[in-house]
Coordinates of C-alpha atoms and ligand atoms in Angstrom, one line a residue:
X1 CA 83.1 -25.2 -99.6
X2 CA 82.5 -27.2 -96.6
X3 CA 83.6 -25.4 -93.7
X4 CA 85.4 -27.9 -91.5
X5 CA 85.3 -28.1 -87.6
X6 CA 83.2 -28.3 -84.8
X7 CA 80.9 -26.0 -85.9
X8 CA 79.9 -27.7 -89.1
X9 CA 79.3 -30.9 -86.4
X10 CA 77.0 -29.2 -84.4
X11 CA 75.2 -27.8 -87.7
X12 CA 74.6 -31.1 -88.9
X13 CA 73.5 -32.5 -85.4
X14 CA 70.7 -30.5 -85.3
X15 CA 69.3 -30.5 -88.9
X16 CA 69.4 -34.6 -88.6
X17 CA 67.0 -34.1 -85.4
X18 CA 64.8 -31.7 -87.5
X19 CA 65.5 -34.8 -90.0
X20 CA 66.9 -33.1 -92.6
X21 CA 67.1 -34.9 -96.0
X22 CA 70.6 -36.1 -97.8
X23 CA 74.2 -35.3 -96.9
X24 CA 75.7 -31.7 -95.6
X25 CA 77.1 -29.8 -98.2
X26 CA 78.4 -26.9 -96.4
X27 CA 77.2 -24.0 -94.3
X28 CA 76.8 -20.6 -94.2
X29 CA 76.5 -17.6 -91.1
X30 CA 73.6 -15.1 -92.3
X31 CA 74.6 -12.0 -90.8
X32 CA 71.4 -10.2 -90.0
X33 CA 69.8 -9.2 -86.9
X34 CA 71.2 -7.9 -83.8
X35 CA 70.1 -10.6 -81.6
X36 CA 70.0 -14.3 -82.8
X37 CA 72.3 -16.4 -84.5
X38 CA 71.8 -17.3 -87.8
X39 CA 73.2 -19.5 -90.1
X40 CA 72.9 -21.2 -93.7
X41 CA 73.1 -24.7 -94.7
X42 CA 73.5 -26.1 -98.4
X43 CA 72.5 -29.9 -98.1
X44 CA 72.5 -32.4 -101.2
X45 CA 70.0 -34.9 -101.3
X46 CA 70.5 -38.7 -102.3
X47 CA 68.6 -38.2 -106.0
X48 CA 71.1 -34.8 -106.4
X49 CA 68.9 -32.5 -106.3
X50 CA 70.2 -29.3 -103.1
X51 CA 67.8 -27.8 -101.0
X52 CA 69.2 -25.4 -97.9
X53 CA 68.1 -24.1 -94.5
X54 CA 67.6 -21.5 -92.0
X55 CA 68.9 -23.0 -88.7
X56 CA 68.7 -20.5 -86.4
X57 CA 70.2 -20.7 -82.0
X58 CA 67.3 -18.2 -80.8
X59 CA 69.5 -15.8 -77.9
X60 CA 67.6 -16.8 -74.7
X61 CA 69.3 -13.8 -73.0
X62 CA 66.6 -12.1 -75.3
X63 CA 64.0 -14.1 -75.0
X64 CA 63.6 -16.0 -72.2
X65 CA 60.4 -17.8 -73.1
X66 CA 61.2 -19.6 -77.2
X67 CA 59.4 -22.0 -76.1
X68 CA 56.3 -19.2 -75.8
X69 CA 57.9 -18.0 -79.4
X70 CA 57.4 -20.6 -80.9
X71 CA 54.3 -21.6 -80.1
X72 CA 53.3 -18.4 -81.9
X73 CA 55.0 -19.2 -85.3
X74 CA 53.3 -22.2 -85.6
X75 CA 50.3 -20.0 -85.3
X76 CA 51.1 -16.7 -87.1
X77 CA 52.8 -19.2 -90.2
X78 CA 49.9 -21.5 -90.0
X79 CA 47.0 -18.8 -90.2
X80 CA 49.5 -17.4 -92.6
X81 CA 49.5 -20.1 -95.1
X82 CA 45.7 -20.8 -95.5
X83 CA 45.2 -17.1 -96.4
X84 CA 46.9 -17.6 -99.2
X85 CA 48.6 -20.8 -100.1
X86 CA 50.5 -18.8 -102.7
X87 CA 52.5 -16.5 -101.1
X88 CA 55.4 -18.0 -99.9
X89 CA 56.2 -17.9 -96.5
X90 CA 58.1 -19.3 -93.7
X91 CA 57.4 -23.2 -92.7
X92 CA 59.2 -25.2 -89.2
X93 CA 60.2 -28.4 -89.6
X94 CA 59.6 -30.9 -86.5
X95 CA 61.3 -33.4 -84.4
X96 CA 60.9 -36.4 -83.9
X97 CA 58.9 -35.8 -81.3
X98 CA 56.7 -33.7 -82.8
X99 CA 57.9 -29.5 -81.8
X100 CA 58.8 -26.7 -84.1
X101 CA 62.9 -26.5 -81.9
X102 CA 65.0 -28.2 -80.3
X103 CA 66.6 -27.3 -77.2
X104 CA 69.7 -29.6 -76.7
X105 CA 70.1 -29.4 -72.5
X106 CA 72.6 -26.9 -72.5
X107 CA 71.6 -24.2 -73.4
X108 CA 71.1 -23.9 -76.8
X109 CA 68.1 -23.5 -78.7
X110 CA 68.4 -24.6 -82.2
X111 CA 64.5 -24.7 -84.9
X112 CA 65.1 -24.6 -89.1
X113 CA 63.0 -23.4 -91.8
X114 CA 62.8 -23.4 -95.4
X115 CA 64.9 -20.7 -97.4
X116 CA 63.4 -18.7 -100.3
X117 CA 66.1 -18.2 -102.4
X118 CA 64.9 -14.1 -103.1
X119 CA 67.1 -10.2 -101.9
X120 CA 66.6 -7.9 -98.5
X121 CA 67.7 -4.6 -98.6
X122 CA 68.4 -2.7 -95.7
X123 CA 67.4 0.5 -97.6
X124 CA 66.7 1.5 -101.6
X125 CA 66.8 4.6 -103.7
X126 CA 64.0 2.9 -105.1
X127 CA 60.6 3.5 -104.7
X128 CA 59.8 1.4 -105.9
X129 CA 60.9 -1.3 -103.2
X130 CA 60.3 1.6 -100.8
X131 CA 56.3 0.9 -101.5
X132 CA 56.7 -3.1 -101.6
X133 CA 58.2 -2.8 -98.2
X134 CA 55.5 -0.9 -97.1
X135 CA 53.3 -2.8 -99.0
X136 CA 54.6 -6.0 -97.7
X137 CA 54.0 -4.6 -94.1
X138 CA 50.7 -3.0 -94.3
X139 CA 49.8 -6.4 -96.1
X140 CA 51.2 -8.9 -93.1
X141 CA 48.7 -6.7 -90.8
X142 CA 45.8 -6.3 -92.6
X143 CA 46.0 -9.8 -92.9
X144 CA 46.1 -10.9 -89.1
X145 CA 43.3 -8.4 -88.5
X146 CA 41.2 -11.6 -87.9
X147 CA 43.9 -13.6 -85.8
X148 CA 43.0 -14.2 -82.6
X149 CA 45.2 -11.8 -80.2
X150 CA 44.2 -14.1 -77.3
X151 CA 45.5 -17.2 -78.4
X152 CA 49.4 -15.6 -78.2
X153 CA 52.0 -15.3 -75.5
X154 CA 53.2 -12.7 -75.0
X155 CA 56.7 -13.1 -76.0
X156 CA 59.3 -10.4 -74.7
X157 CA 57.0 -8.0 -72.4
X158 CA 56.6 -3.6 -72.3
X159 CA 57.9 -4.2 -75.8
X160 CA 57.0 -1.5 -77.2
X161 CA 55.9 0.5 -73.8
X162 CA 58.8 3.9 -74.8
X163 CA 57.7 5.3 -71.4
X164 CA 58.6 2.1 -69.4
X165 CA 61.7 1.8 -71.7
X166 CA 62.4 5.4 -70.2
X167 CA 62.3 4.5 -66.5
X168 CA 63.4 1.8 -66.4
X169 CA 66.9 3.9 -67.9
X170 CA 66.7 6.9 -65.9
X171 CA 66.8 3.1 -63.3
X172 CA 70.1 2.4 -64.4
X173 CA 71.6 6.1 -65.0
X174 CA 71.5 6.4 -61.9
X175 CA 72.9 2.9 -61.0
X176 CA 75.9 3.4 -64.0
X177 CA 77.2 -0.1 -63.8
X178 CA 79.6 1.0 -65.3
X179 CA 80.4 4.0 -64.8
X180 CA 79.4 5.4 -68.4
X181 CA 77.0 7.3 -68.2
X182 CA 80.5 11.2 -67.3
X183 CA 79.8 10.5 -71.1
X184 CA 76.2 10.2 -72.2
X185 CA 75.1 13.7 -70.3
X186 CA 74.2 15.6 -73.4
X187 CA 71.5 12.4 -74.6
X188 CA 70.7 12.8 -71.3
X189 CA 69.8 15.6 -71.3
X190 CA 67.7 15.4 -75.0
X191 CA 65.3 12.4 -73.6
X192 CA 64.4 13.7 -70.2
X193 CA 64.0 17.2 -72.4
X194 CA 61.6 15.3 -75.5
X195 CA 59.9 11.6 -72.2
X196 CA 57.0 13.1 -72.6
X197 CA 56.8 13.7 -76.1
X198 CA 58.0 10.4 -76.7
X199 CA 55.7 8.5 -74.2
X200 CA 52.7 10.1 -76.3
X201 CA 51.5 7.2 -77.5
X202 CA 52.4 4.4 -74.3
X203 CA 49.5 7.2 -73.3
X204 CA 47.3 7.2 -75.6
X205 CA 47.5 3.1 -75.4
X206 CA 46.2 3.2 -71.9
X207 CA 43.6 5.5 -72.2
X208 CA 42.2 3.7 -74.7
X209 CA 43.0 5.9 -77.8
X210 CA 44.3 3.9 -80.0
X211 CA 43.6 0.4 -81.2
X212 CA 45.3 -2.7 -80.6
X213 CA 45.9 -5.3 -83.5
X214 CA 47.8 -8.4 -83.9
X215 CA 51.5 -6.6 -85.9
X216 CA 54.2 -7.2 -86.5
X217 CA 56.7 -5.9 -83.9
X218 CA 60.0 -5.1 -85.6
X219 CA 59.4 -4.1 -89.9
X220 CA 63.0 -3.7 -90.1
X221 CA 62.8 -3.4 -93.7
X222 CA 65.4 -6.3 -94.7
X223 CA 62.7 -8.4 -92.4
X224 CA 60.5 -7.9 -96.5
X225 CA 62.1 -10.5 -98.7
X226 CA 62.2 -9.5 -101.7
X227 CA 61.7 -11.8 -105.2
X228 CA 65.6 -11.1 -106.5
X229 CA 65.2 -10.4 -110.5
X230 CA 61.4 -8.5 -109.9
X231 CA 61.8 -7.3 -107.2
X232 CA 58.3 -7.8 -105.9
X233 CA 58.0 -8.4 -102.0
X234 CA 57.8 -11.9 -101.2
X235 CA 57.3 -12.4 -98.1
X236 CA 57.4 -11.0 -94.6
X237 CA 60.4 -12.3 -91.9
X238 CA 61.0 -13.3 -88.7
X239 CA 57.9 -13.6 -86.8
X240 CA 60.1 -13.5 -83.3
X241 CA 58.1 -10.4 -81.6
X242 CA 55.0 -10.8 -83.6
X243 CA 52.3 -9.7 -81.1
X244 CA 49.2 -7.8 -80.3
X245 CA 50.7 -3.9 -80.4
X246 CA 49.7 0.1 -82.6
X247 CA 50.2 0.3 -86.4
X248 CA 51.7 3.2 -85.7
X249 CA 54.8 1.5 -84.4
X250 CA 55.3 -0.9 -87.0
X251 CA 55.2 1.3 -89.6
X252 CA 57.7 4.2 -87.6
X253 CA 59.6 0.8 -86.8
X254 CA 60.5 0.7 -90.4
X255 CA 60.4 4.2 -91.2
X256 CA 63.1 4.4 -88.7
X257 CA 65.3 1.5 -90.0
X258 CA 64.7 2.1 -94.0
X259 CA 63.9 5.2 -94.6
X260 CA 66.8 7.1 -92.8
X261 CA 70.1 8.7 -95.3
X262 CA 72.5 6.8 -93.4
X263 CA 73.2 2.7 -91.7
X264 CA 71.8 2.6 -87.9
X265 CA 74.4 2.8 -86.5
X266 CA 76.5 5.7 -88.6
X267 CA 79.4 7.9 -87.0
X268 CA 79.4 11.5 -88.9
X269 CA 76.6 12.6 -87.9
X270 CA 76.4 15.2 -90.1
X271 CA 74.7 12.4 -92.8
X272 CA 71.6 11.2 -90.5
X273 CA 67.9 12.4 -91.3
X274 CA 65.7 11.7 -92.5
X275 CA 64.8 10.7 -96.1
X276 CA 60.8 12.8 -97.4
X277 CA 61.1 11.4 -101.1
X278 CA 61.9 7.0 -98.7
X279 CA 59.1 7.9 -96.3
X280 CA 56.9 9.1 -98.7
X281 CA 57.3 5.9 -101.3
X282 CA 57.2 3.5 -98.4
X283 CA 53.7 5.5 -96.3
X284 CA 52.8 5.2 -100.2
X285 CA 52.7 1.6 -99.0
X286 CA 51.3 0.8 -95.9
X287 CA 48.8 2.6 -96.6
X288 CA 47.7 1.6 -99.8
X289 CA 47.3 -1.3 -98.0
X290 CA 46.1 -0.3 -94.3
X291 CA 43.8 2.7 -95.8
X292 CA 40.5 1.4 -94.9
X293 CA 41.0 -0.1 -91.4
X294 CA 43.1 2.8 -89.7
X295 CA 41.6 5.1 -87.6
X296 CA 41.5 8.4 -87.5
X297 CA 43.7 8.9 -84.5
X298 CA 46.4 6.4 -85.7
X299 CA 46.6 8.0 -89.4
X300 CA 47.1 11.3 -87.2
X301 CA 49.5 9.6 -85.1
X302 CA 51.8 7.9 -87.5
X303 CA 54.5 10.4 -88.1
X304 CA 54.8 10.5 -84.3
X305 CA 55.2 7.0 -84.1
X306 CA 58.1 6.9 -85.9
X307 CA 59.5 9.3 -84.4
X308 CA 59.0 7.9 -81.9
X309 CA 60.7 4.6 -82.0
X310 CA 63.2 6.1 -82.9
X311 CA 63.6 7.6 -79.4
X312 CA 63.3 4.9 -77.5
X313 CA 65.3 2.7 -80.4
X314 CA 67.7 5.0 -79.2
X315 CA 67.3 4.1 -76.0
X316 CA 68.1 1.4 -75.6
X317 CA 70.2 0.9 -77.3
X318 CA 72.2 3.7 -74.6
X319 CA 70.2 1.7 -72.0
X320 CA 72.0 -1.5 -73.0
X321 CA 75.7 1.0 -73.7
X322 CA 75.2 2.0 -70.2
X323 CA 74.0 -1.9 -68.8
X324 CA 78.0 -3.7 -70.5
X325 CA 76.4 -4.8 -73.7
X326 CA 74.5 -7.7 -72.7
X327 CA 71.3 -6.9 -74.9
X328 CA 72.3 -6.3 -78.5
X329 CA 75.1 -7.3 -80.3
X330 CA 77.5 -5.3 -80.8
X331 CA 81.0 -5.6 -83.2
X332 CA 83.3 -3.1 -81.2
X333 CA 83.4 -1.5 -78.5
X334 CA 81.1 1.5 -77.9
X335 CA 79.0 -0.2 -80.7
X336 CA 75.4 0.2 -79.1
X337 CA 76.9 4.5 -77.9
X338 CA 77.7 5.6 -82.1
X339 CA 73.8 3.9 -82.4
X340 CA 71.7 5.8 -79.8
X341 CA 73.9 8.8 -81.3
X342 CA 72.2 7.6 -85.0
X343 CA 69.4 7.4 -84.1
X344 CA 68.3 10.4 -81.9
X345 CA 69.9 12.8 -84.5
X346 CA 67.2 10.5 -86.3
X347 CA 64.5 10.9 -84.4
X348 CA 65.7 14.9 -83.5
X349 CA 65.1 15.7 -87.7
X350 CA 61.7 13.3 -88.2
X351 CA 60.5 16.3 -84.9
X352 CA 61.9 19.2 -86.8
X353 CA 59.4 17.6 -90.0
X354 CA 56.5 16.4 -87.9
X355 CA 54.5 18.5 -89.9
X356 CA 56.3 17.8 -93.4
X357 CA 55.4 14.1 -92.5
X358 CA 52.2 14.5 -91.7
X359 CA 51.1 15.6 -94.4
X360 CA 53.4 12.9 -96.6
X361 CA 50.3 10.6 -94.3
X362 CA 47.7 12.4 -94.7
X363 CA 48.2 13.1 -98.5
X364 CA 48.5 9.5 -99.0
X365 CA 45.1 8.3 -96.9
X366 CA 43.2 10.8 -99.0
X367 CA 44.0 9.3 -102.1
X368 CA 43.7 5.9 -100.8
X369 CA 39.9 6.2 -99.9
X370 CA 38.7 7.8 -103.2
X371 CA 40.7 5.2 -104.6
X372 CA 39.0 1.8 -103.0
X373 CA 35.4 3.8 -103.2
X374 CA 35.3 3.4 -106.6
X375 CA 35.8 0.8 -107.1
Ligands
GN1_401 C1 66.5 -6.6 -83.4 O1 67.4 -7.7 -84.7 P1 67.2 -7.7 -85.5 O2 67.6 -7.1 -86.1 O3 65.5 -8.3 -85.5 C2 65.4 -6.1 -81.9 C3 64.9 -4.7 -82.0 C4 65.6 -3.4 -82.9 C5 66.4 -3.1 -83.8 C6 67.6 -3.2 -83.8 C7 63.6 -8.7 -80.1 O4 66.3 -6.8 -84.3 O5 63.4 -4.5 -81.6 O6 64.4 -2.6 -83.6 O7 67.6 -5.3 -83.2 N1 65.1 -7.9 -81.3 C8 63.8 -7.7 -81.0 O8 68.8 -3.1 -85.1 O9 64.6 -6.9 -79.5
MG402 MG1 64.0 -9.1 -85.1

């Protein structure tokens, strides 16, 4: 059924600028992601066939240089396509003047890409899916190992600089612009107590102990598209933050997002912990693609990466809460606070499970290396 009204007309006009053929028959708001506004737009072409596309309005509060993002995306998608033209991948359409974006002059920045018929998961109890997600992110990183990192803009500077994120957070705690700090003394205390542990990866990067690679930087499992029937991982999406970064951050972000026993914003904290079965399956998938490339220091710090990213997200959500909820899209007042508490609980559980998590990494890496040697 066709939606009516001005949104409809705006989407239709933008699609026209991207030279989409046929008549728009409808659209659907895709409720995925906390940043950009995403739509699926459906078209019927002159020959009667139907085709859908993904149209996105970029959040320019978060991405202050969207042109740089689209420059990166052009290079990365082309590289991925050339690496394996048989695989499904994102393809962004161009306007008449050969731009892969349209800026409407009223602050709206649009882009349009192919719609891939698929299924996405926030998590799964099926080890095959968890392993598939690990493989997809591991493969993504391995594939980009020969990509020229210097050709990429840093789309959000210091994106995973956990140390700096914590410093910024404490500046905002001092300022307390919305008089919310008194509600979160417990959380502030925990962040203060753990800031050195959470800053360890940043320190190691600065000391040259961990290698800088081209990484995805937003490895939520719902950024992997799976085949609807076979549940085989098809491709990795959301390339806005592909930048030089740490492998252990990609691993850690995926673990904190996919291997929890609860949703990212669960309010009942008793339900929140790390599911070690999911963690093992994801780790097996990720390491199967990266084992021979990862350094000893990287393998040693993967479990710390998961703790660090849960802490980083907790700090980011809490920072947004005390700063007036400007960054992440929220569905209700206090949503960022719930997310922050949930991620903190997850970080605490991961901290208590560090030894088990490290052991799984090392066992998996040893098995993967042995397998590679036997080949
Ligand atoms: C944002 O919009 P989405 O879900 O792809 C955020 C990530 C966070 C995530 C938490 C650019 O990603 O860093 O991990 O929310 N993206 C940006 O759900 O800040
Ligand atoms: Mg994203």
